[in-house]
Short mmCIF file of C-alpha atoms in Angstrom, two decimals:
data_model
loop_
_atom_site.label_atom_id
_atom_site.label_comp_id
_atom_site.label_asym_id
_atom_site.label_seq_id
_atom_site.Cartn_x
_atom_site.Cartn_y
_atom_site.Cartn_z
CA MET T 22 15.41 27.19 -14.80
CA SER T 23 12.80 24.36 -14.39
CA LEU T 24 11.59 23.05 -11.02
CA ASP T 25 13.28 19.92 -12.32
CA ASP T 26 16.82 21.37 -12.65
CA THR T 27 16.43 23.67 -9.45
CA ILE T 28 16.02 20.62 -7.56
CA SER T 29 18.98 18.97 -9.43
CA THR T 30 21.27 22.01 -8.85
CA ASN T 31 20.20 21.86 -4.81
CA VAL T 32 20.82 18.08 -4.84
CA LYS T 33 24.57 19.17 -6.27
CA GLU T 34 25.17 21.76 -3.67
CA CYS T 35 24.29 19.58 -0.63
CA PHE T 36 26.60 16.96 -2.18
CA ARG T 37 29.45 19.16 -2.08
CA LEU T 38 28.62 20.08 1.32
CA PHE T 39 29.11 17.37 2.96
CA THR T 40 32.18 16.17 0.77
CA LYS T 41 35.70 16.80 1.58
CA ALA T 42 37.60 19.41 -0.94
CA ASP T 43 39.68 16.88 -2.10
CA GLN T 44 37.06 14.20 -2.35
CA SER T 45 34.22 13.27 -5.33
CA SER T 46 32.34 11.11 -2.69
CA LEU T 47 31.14 10.45 0.35
CA GLY T 48 32.72 8.25 3.04
CA GLU T 49 30.69 6.80 6.15
CA LYS T 50 32.17 9.58 8.57
CA GLU T 51 30.61 12.29 6.13
CA PHE T 52 27.37 10.31 5.42
CA SER T 53 26.93 10.19 9.46
CA THR T 54 27.54 13.72 9.01
CA PHE T 55 24.62 14.04 6.44
CA LEU T 56 22.57 11.95 8.23
CA ALA T 57 22.92 14.22 11.58
CA ARG T 58 22.15 17.48 9.79
CA LEU T 59 19.10 15.77 7.93
CA PHE T 60 17.45 14.61 10.99
CA THR T 61 16.86 18.14 13.23
CA ASP T 62 14.00 17.78 15.36
CA TYR T 63 15.01 14.66 17.24
CA ASP T 64 12.59 14.69 20.46
CA GLU T 65 14.02 12.25 22.70
CA THR T 66 11.16 13.15 25.22
CA LYS T 67 8.50 11.20 22.55
CA THR T 68 7.72 8.07 23.16
CA VAL T 69 6.72 5.08 20.38
CA GLU T 70 4.60 2.18 21.43
CA GLY T 71 4.86 3.29 25.34
CA GLN T 72 8.55 3.56 25.04
CA ASN T 73 10.95 6.31 24.98
CA VAL T 74 11.62 6.88 21.56
CA ALA T 75 15.27 6.99 22.28
CA LYS T 76 15.22 3.33 23.66
CA HIS T 77 12.85 2.34 20.70
CA LEU T 78 15.33 3.49 18.32
CA PHE T 79 18.03 1.90 20.03
CA GLN T 80 16.48 -1.39 20.55
CA GLN T 81 15.62 -1.28 16.58
CA PHE T 82 18.87 -0.59 15.68
CA ASP T 83 20.79 -3.23 18.04
CA GLN T 84 20.45 -5.84 15.86
CA ASP T 85 22.52 -8.30 18.06
CA HIS T 86 20.21 -7.45 21.03
CA ASP T 87 23.46 -7.58 23.40
CA GLY T 88 22.52 -3.97 24.72
CA LYS T 89 24.83 -2.44 22.59
CA ILE T 90 25.37 -0.63 19.26
CA ASN T 91 28.37 -1.56 17.75
CA PHE T 92 29.79 -0.91 14.31
CA SER T 93 27.86 -3.58 12.90
CA ASP T 94 24.69 -2.39 14.46
CA ASN T 95 25.55 1.25 13.16
CA VAL T 96 22.52 2.73 11.17
CA ALA T 97 24.46 5.15 9.44
CA LYS T 98 26.57 2.02 8.05
CA HIS T 99 23.58 0.10 6.99
CA LEU T 100 22.04 2.88 5.12
CA PHE T 101 25.24 3.55 3.91
CA GLN T 102 25.77 0.13 2.55
CA GLN T 103 22.03 0.50 1.13
CA PHE T 104 22.77 3.65 -0.87
CA ASP T 105 26.45 2.46 -2.00
CA GLN T 106 24.88 1.07 -5.15
CA ASP T 107 28.26 -0.25 -6.86
CA HIS T 108 29.33 -1.06 -3.57
CA ASP T 109 32.85 0.54 -4.09
CA GLY T 110 32.65 1.83 -0.19
CA LYS T 111 31.84 5.19 -1.45
CA ILE T 112 28.37 7.19 -1.78
CA ASN T 113 29.24 9.00 -5.64
CA PHE T 114 26.93 11.60 -6.86
CA SER T 115 25.11 9.05 -8.54
CA ASP T 116 24.43 7.06 -5.33
CA PHE T 117 23.33 10.35 -3.97
CA GLU T 118 21.28 11.09 -6.42
CA ALA T 119 19.53 8.14 -6.24
CA MET T 120 19.05 8.68 -2.38
CA TRP T 121 17.71 12.00 -2.66
CA LYS T 122 15.21 11.26 -4.90
CA LYS T 123 14.02 7.77 -3.29
CA TRP T 124 14.69 8.30 0.59
CA VAL T 125 15.37 11.89 1.29
CA THR T 126 12.76 13.83 -0.87
CA PRO T 127 9.70 11.66 1.01
CA ILE T 128 11.67 12.68 4.32
CA LEU T 129 11.89 16.09 3.52
CA GLN T 130 8.82 17.12 1.43
CA PRO T 131 6.23 13.83 1.75
CA LYS T 132 3.24 14.23 -0.26
CA CYS T 133 0.31 11.92 0.76
CA ALA T 134 -2.32 10.42 -0.69
CA ILE T 135 -5.60 8.74 0.87
CA VAL T 136 -7.13 5.61 -0.84
CA VAL T 137 -10.57 4.69 0.62
CA VAL T 138 -11.21 1.39 -1.01
CA ASP T 139 -14.43 0.24 -2.07
CA VAL T 140 -17.19 2.35 0.45
CA GLN T 141 -19.74 0.85 -1.59
CA ASN T 142 -23.69 -0.04 -0.33
CA ASP T 143 -23.27 -3.71 -1.35
CA PHE T 144 -20.42 -4.06 1.28
CA ILE T 145 -22.29 -2.50 3.77
CA SER T 146 -25.86 -2.93 3.83
CA GLY T 147 -26.56 -4.96 0.43
CA THR T 148 -25.29 -8.48 -0.73
CA LEU T 149 -22.03 -8.86 0.92
CA ALA T 150 -22.71 -6.80 4.14
CA LEU T 151 -19.75 -7.01 6.42
CA LYS T 152 -22.30 -7.37 9.02
CA ASN T 153 -23.60 -10.69 7.91
CA CYS T 154 -19.94 -11.75 7.41
CA PRO T 155 -17.46 -13.78 9.64
CA ALA T 156 -16.44 -10.90 11.66
CA GLN T 157 -20.11 -9.35 11.91
CA GLU T 158 -18.26 -5.73 12.05
CA ASP T 159 -20.54 -2.60 11.21
CA ALA T 160 -19.04 -1.20 8.04
CA THR T 161 -21.05 2.22 7.91
CA LYS T 162 -19.02 3.26 11.30
CA VAL T 163 -15.79 3.95 9.27
CA VAL T 164 -17.64 6.64 6.69
CA PRO T 165 -17.99 9.16 9.52
CA VAL T 166 -14.21 8.81 10.52
CA ILE T 167 -12.94 8.92 6.80
CA ASN T 168 -14.88 11.62 5.98
CA GLU T 169 -13.36 13.63 8.61
CA LEU T 170 -9.98 12.65 7.55
CA THR T 171 -10.84 13.40 4.05
CA ASP T 172 -11.71 16.63 4.96
CA LYS T 173 -9.20 17.82 7.47
CA MET T 174 -5.57 16.56 5.91
CA PRO T 175 -3.81 18.39 3.35
CA TRP T 176 -3.57 15.68 0.81
CA THR T 177 -2.11 15.74 -2.73
CA MET T 178 -4.72 13.16 -4.02
CA VAL T 179 -7.79 12.04 -2.74
CA VAL T 180 -8.68 8.14 -4.54
CA TYR T 181 -12.15 6.39 -3.98
CA THR T 182 -11.73 2.76 -5.47
CA TYR T 183 -15.11 1.00 -6.78
CA ASP T 184 -15.71 -2.75 -7.76
CA TRP T 185 -17.02 -2.53 -10.39
CA HIS T 186 -18.16 -6.01 -12.08
CA PRO T 187 -20.10 -7.19 -15.26
CA GLN T 188 -23.02 -9.38 -14.85
CA ASP T 189 -21.09 -12.04 -15.82
CA HIS T 190 -17.98 -11.78 -13.63
CA ILE T 191 -15.95 -15.09 -12.66
CA SER T 192 -16.18 -14.18 -8.98
CA PHE T 193 -19.94 -14.52 -8.47
CA TYR T 194 -21.32 -17.63 -7.03
CA GLU T 195 -24.15 -17.20 -9.61
CA ASN T 196 -22.13 -17.77 -12.68
CA ARG T 197 -20.35 -21.07 -11.07
CA THR T 198 -21.57 -23.31 -14.09
CA ARG T 199 -20.69 -20.76 -17.04
CA ARG T 200 -17.12 -21.72 -17.00
CA PRO T 201 -15.14 -25.25 -17.53
CA VAL T 202 -13.77 -26.19 -14.17
CA HIS T 203 -10.00 -27.61 -13.83
CA PRO T 204 -9.85 -31.38 -13.26
CA SER T 205 -7.72 -30.61 -10.28
CA SER T 206 -10.43 -28.56 -8.85
CA LYS T 207 -10.88 -29.63 -5.20
CA VAL T 208 -15.22 -28.98 -5.92
CA THR T 209 -17.10 -28.87 -8.85
CA ALA T 210 -19.55 -26.15 -10.29
CA GLU T 211 -22.70 -28.10 -8.96
CA GLU T 212 -20.91 -28.72 -5.49
CA ALA T 213 -19.36 -25.25 -4.72
CA LYS T 214 -21.12 -22.95 -2.16
CA VAL T 215 -20.19 -19.30 -1.62
CA GLN T 216 -16.80 -18.90 -0.05
CA ASP T 217 -15.41 -22.12 -1.74
CA THR T 218 -12.49 -21.69 -3.97
CA ILE T 219 -12.79 -23.42 -7.46
CA ARG T 220 -10.50 -23.66 -9.97
CA TYR T 221 -11.26 -22.69 -13.92
CA VAL T 222 -9.59 -23.88 -16.81
CA ALA T 223 -7.55 -20.78 -18.01
CA PRO T 224 -4.98 -21.43 -21.00
CA SER T 225 -3.37 -18.35 -21.04
CA LEU T 226 -1.90 -18.97 -17.54
CA GLU T 227 1.39 -21.36 -17.43
CA CYS T 228 -0.55 -23.53 -14.68
CA GLY T 229 -3.64 -23.80 -16.79
CA TYR T 230 -6.73 -22.74 -14.22
CA TYR T 231 -7.48 -19.96 -12.85
CA GLU T 232 -8.24 -20.08 -8.94
CA GLN T 233 -11.29 -18.20 -7.52
CA ILE T 234 -12.99 -17.48 -4.61
CA LEU T 235 -16.78 -17.52 -4.92
CA TRP T 236 -18.70 -14.39 -4.00
CA PRO T 237 -22.34 -13.30 -3.73
CA LEU T 238 -23.41 -11.32 -6.69
CA HIS T 239 -22.27 -8.00 -5.52
CA CYS T 240 -21.14 -4.28 -7.30
CA VAL T 241 -22.34 -5.15 -10.54
CA GLN T 242 -21.73 -1.74 -12.87
CA GLY T 243 -24.52 0.92 -12.80
CA THR T 244 -26.56 -0.98 -9.62
CA TRP T 245 -27.07 0.62 -6.08
CA GLY T 246 -24.87 -2.16 -4.92
CA ALA T 247 -21.86 -0.68 -6.53
CA GLU T 248 -22.79 2.78 -5.79
CA LEU T 249 -20.60 4.37 -2.67
CA HIS T 250 -22.46 4.92 0.67
CA PRO T 251 -24.74 8.17 0.69
CA ASP T 252 -22.88 9.49 3.89
CA LEU T 253 -19.86 9.15 2.13
CA VAL T 254 -18.44 12.60 1.09
CA VAL T 255 -16.68 12.61 -2.18
CA ARG T 256 -14.21 15.15 -1.96
CA PRO T 257 -13.71 18.03 -5.08
CA GLY T 258 -11.00 16.88 -7.48
CA SER T 259 -10.59 13.20 -6.32
CA ARG T 260 -9.92 10.47 -8.47
CA LYS T 261 -12.12 7.25 -8.77
CA ILE T 262 -10.45 3.69 -9.65
CA PHE T 263 -12.65 1.35 -11.16
CA LYS T 264 -11.36 -2.44 -10.55
CA GLY T 265 -12.56 -6.14 -11.38
CA THR T 266 -14.29 -4.65 -14.66
CA ASN T 267 -12.77 -7.66 -16.86
CA PRO T 268 -15.41 -10.59 -16.47
CA GLU T 269 -12.57 -13.29 -16.48
CA ILE T 270 -10.38 -12.23 -13.69
CA ASP T 271 -11.28 -11.02 -10.14
CA SER T 272 -9.17 -8.05 -8.83
CA TYR T 273 -9.19 -7.03 -5.31
CA SER T 274 -6.27 -4.94 -5.31
CA ALA T 275 -6.70 -0.84 -6.86
CA PHE T 276 -3.17 -1.21 -8.41
CA TRP T 277 -3.59 -4.82 -10.37
CA ASP T 278 -5.67 -8.09 -10.93
CA ASN T 279 -4.95 -10.48 -8.70
CA ASN T 280 -2.65 -12.28 -11.55
CA LYS T 281 -1.20 -9.05 -12.29
CA LEU T 282 -2.30 -9.48 -15.85
CA SER T 283 -3.23 -5.98 -15.81
CA SER T 284 -2.85 -2.42 -13.88
CA THR T 285 -5.24 0.32 -13.38
CA SER T 286 -4.38 4.00 -13.57
CA LEU T 287 -3.63 4.57 -10.25
CA HIS T 288 0.08 4.02 -9.89
CA GLY T 289 0.90 5.80 -12.79
CA ASP T 290 -1.34 8.93 -11.16
CA LEU T 291 -0.11 8.69 -7.73
CA ARG T 292 3.65 9.05 -9.39
CA ALA T 293 2.57 12.42 -11.68
CA ALA T 294 1.60 13.87 -8.76
CA GLY T 295 4.87 13.16 -6.56
CA VAL T 296 3.09 11.16 -4.38
CA THR T 297 5.22 9.55 -1.16
CA ASP T 298 2.92 8.58 1.31
CA VAL T 299 -0.32 6.26 0.55
CA TYR T 300 -2.83 6.02 3.74
CA VAL T 301 -5.32 3.19 2.69
CA CYS T 302 -8.82 2.66 4.20
CA GLY T 303 -11.91 1.16 3.72
CA LEU T 304 -13.88 -2.57 2.90
CA ALA T 305 -12.43 -4.87 3.60
CA THR T 306 -9.09 -5.45 5.70
CA ASP T 307 -8.50 -8.66 5.38
CA VAL T 308 -9.29 -8.48 1.00
CA CYS T 309 -9.38 -5.50 -0.99
CA VAL T 310 -7.62 -2.96 1.56
CA GLY T 311 -5.01 -5.34 2.36
CA SER T 312 -4.34 -6.01 -1.45
CA THR T 313 -4.09 -2.59 -1.73
CA ALA T 314 -1.67 -1.77 0.95
CA MET T 315 0.72 -4.50 0.32
CA HIS T 316 0.72 -3.65 -3.33
CA ALA T 317 1.49 0.04 -2.42
CA LEU T 318 4.46 -1.19 -0.57
CA GLU T 319 5.58 -3.32 -3.23
CA LEU T 320 5.42 0.11 -5.66
CA GLY T 321 7.69 1.41 -2.83
CA TYR T 322 5.07 4.12 -1.18
CA ARG T 323 5.63 4.64 2.50
CA THR T 324 2.04 3.01 3.64
CA PHE T 325 -0.43 3.59 6.27
CA GLY T 326 -3.33 1.97 7.98
CA HIS T 327 -5.54 2.65 10.84
CA GLY T 328 -7.75 0.40 12.36
CA ARG T 329 -10.50 2.73 12.90
CA LEU T 330 -10.87 3.51 9.11
CA CYS T 331 -11.30 -0.19 7.80
CA ARG T 332 -13.43 -3.21 8.86
CA PHE T 333 -12.41 -6.89 8.24
CA HIS T 334 -14.52 -9.81 6.37
CA GLY T 335 -13.53 -12.05 8.77
CA ASN T 336 -12.25 -15.12 6.58
CA ALA T 337 -8.49 -15.33 6.46
CA ARG T 338 -8.46 -16.93 2.96
CA PRO T 339 -8.63 -13.79 0.76
CA GLY T 340 -5.69 -12.49 2.17
CA ALA T 341 -3.64 -15.35 2.62
CA GLY T 342 0.06 -14.68 2.73
CA LEU T 343 -0.91 -10.70 3.63
CA PRO T 344 0.96 -9.42 7.19
CA HIS T 345 -1.81 -7.85 9.39
CA VAL T 346 -0.95 -3.95 8.30
CA PHE T 347 -3.89 -2.45 9.90
CA SER T 348 -3.95 -3.27 14.09
CA GLY T 349 -5.46 -0.51 15.40
CA ARG T 350 -3.17 2.04 15.05
CA LEU T 351 -1.07 3.85 12.10
CA LYS T 352 1.72 1.47 10.94
CA LEU T 353 4.83 2.68 8.73
CA SER T 354 5.77 0.68 6.23
CA ARG T 355 9.39 0.59 4.39
CA GLY T 356 9.74 3.61 2.45
CA SER T 357 12.81 3.07 0.39
CA GLY T 358 11.34 0.73 -2.10
CA ARG T 359 11.77 1.21 -6.11
CA ARG T 360 8.96 3.05 -8.36
#
């Protein structure tokens, strides 16, 4: 029997355990019983954000903030509705199986990957060093912390990403006059400065233009600036992801380019390894790290970050629309997204 067959059999046995003898589905009462058996290591003495965990959870599920958890607040009811895919008031086996794959498995058998984003020379001491950017952060400080984390944790996968641009890349300020500027652009190529946003003509896009923030020449393929920092330890068996390789479009995220016209192999690699949880760290939080984290969320991974493992550029525009998922402590994302 294959592993998939074994898992399928176990799911069926679990489903039968919690259904009534004369029923082929779980009602809300049976589903509540299932949840109580699933979460068996609950410890009310623990604290979350300085609060007793029971009080913290109570406030999370007291949705109308009346100091009571009533039927409309009930977490079991909320989850029941989430997993009752055909909205028939019952969780049948197909609902249960989908819930098992997307929610129960990550809880019981999480597989964690760490994505180390762009810890490259140019962002540390080169042409786009973060210490010279608005936030003036010392990017070298993340290196030993990342090394410690990749060494001590039993990661299913360790990934290192590279900004990996051709010499004629569209993001480079030095190349600003090489492409036609769209009439709607607020700056001309001649007037544009580093960090300005310019619009280039892009006939393939519906709007007719591609909007690009201009950066100094950085991380050019095969140069010292594109290499990982020499003190960063690259773990044996790790994966490498190269982004920003298309000269005509920028790529902040390790998953997609900025217009989602093409993707890297990262999602496929993670999915093939059964990864459920993604930890994102590196440079810079408000640009490539943030974009990678948001796409990990979008793809359904439980996504984490920590302020000690990242550093900011300090200009909010590249990450406009991105929530601050890295605020100095671990943040848990939604974990029931679709993959």
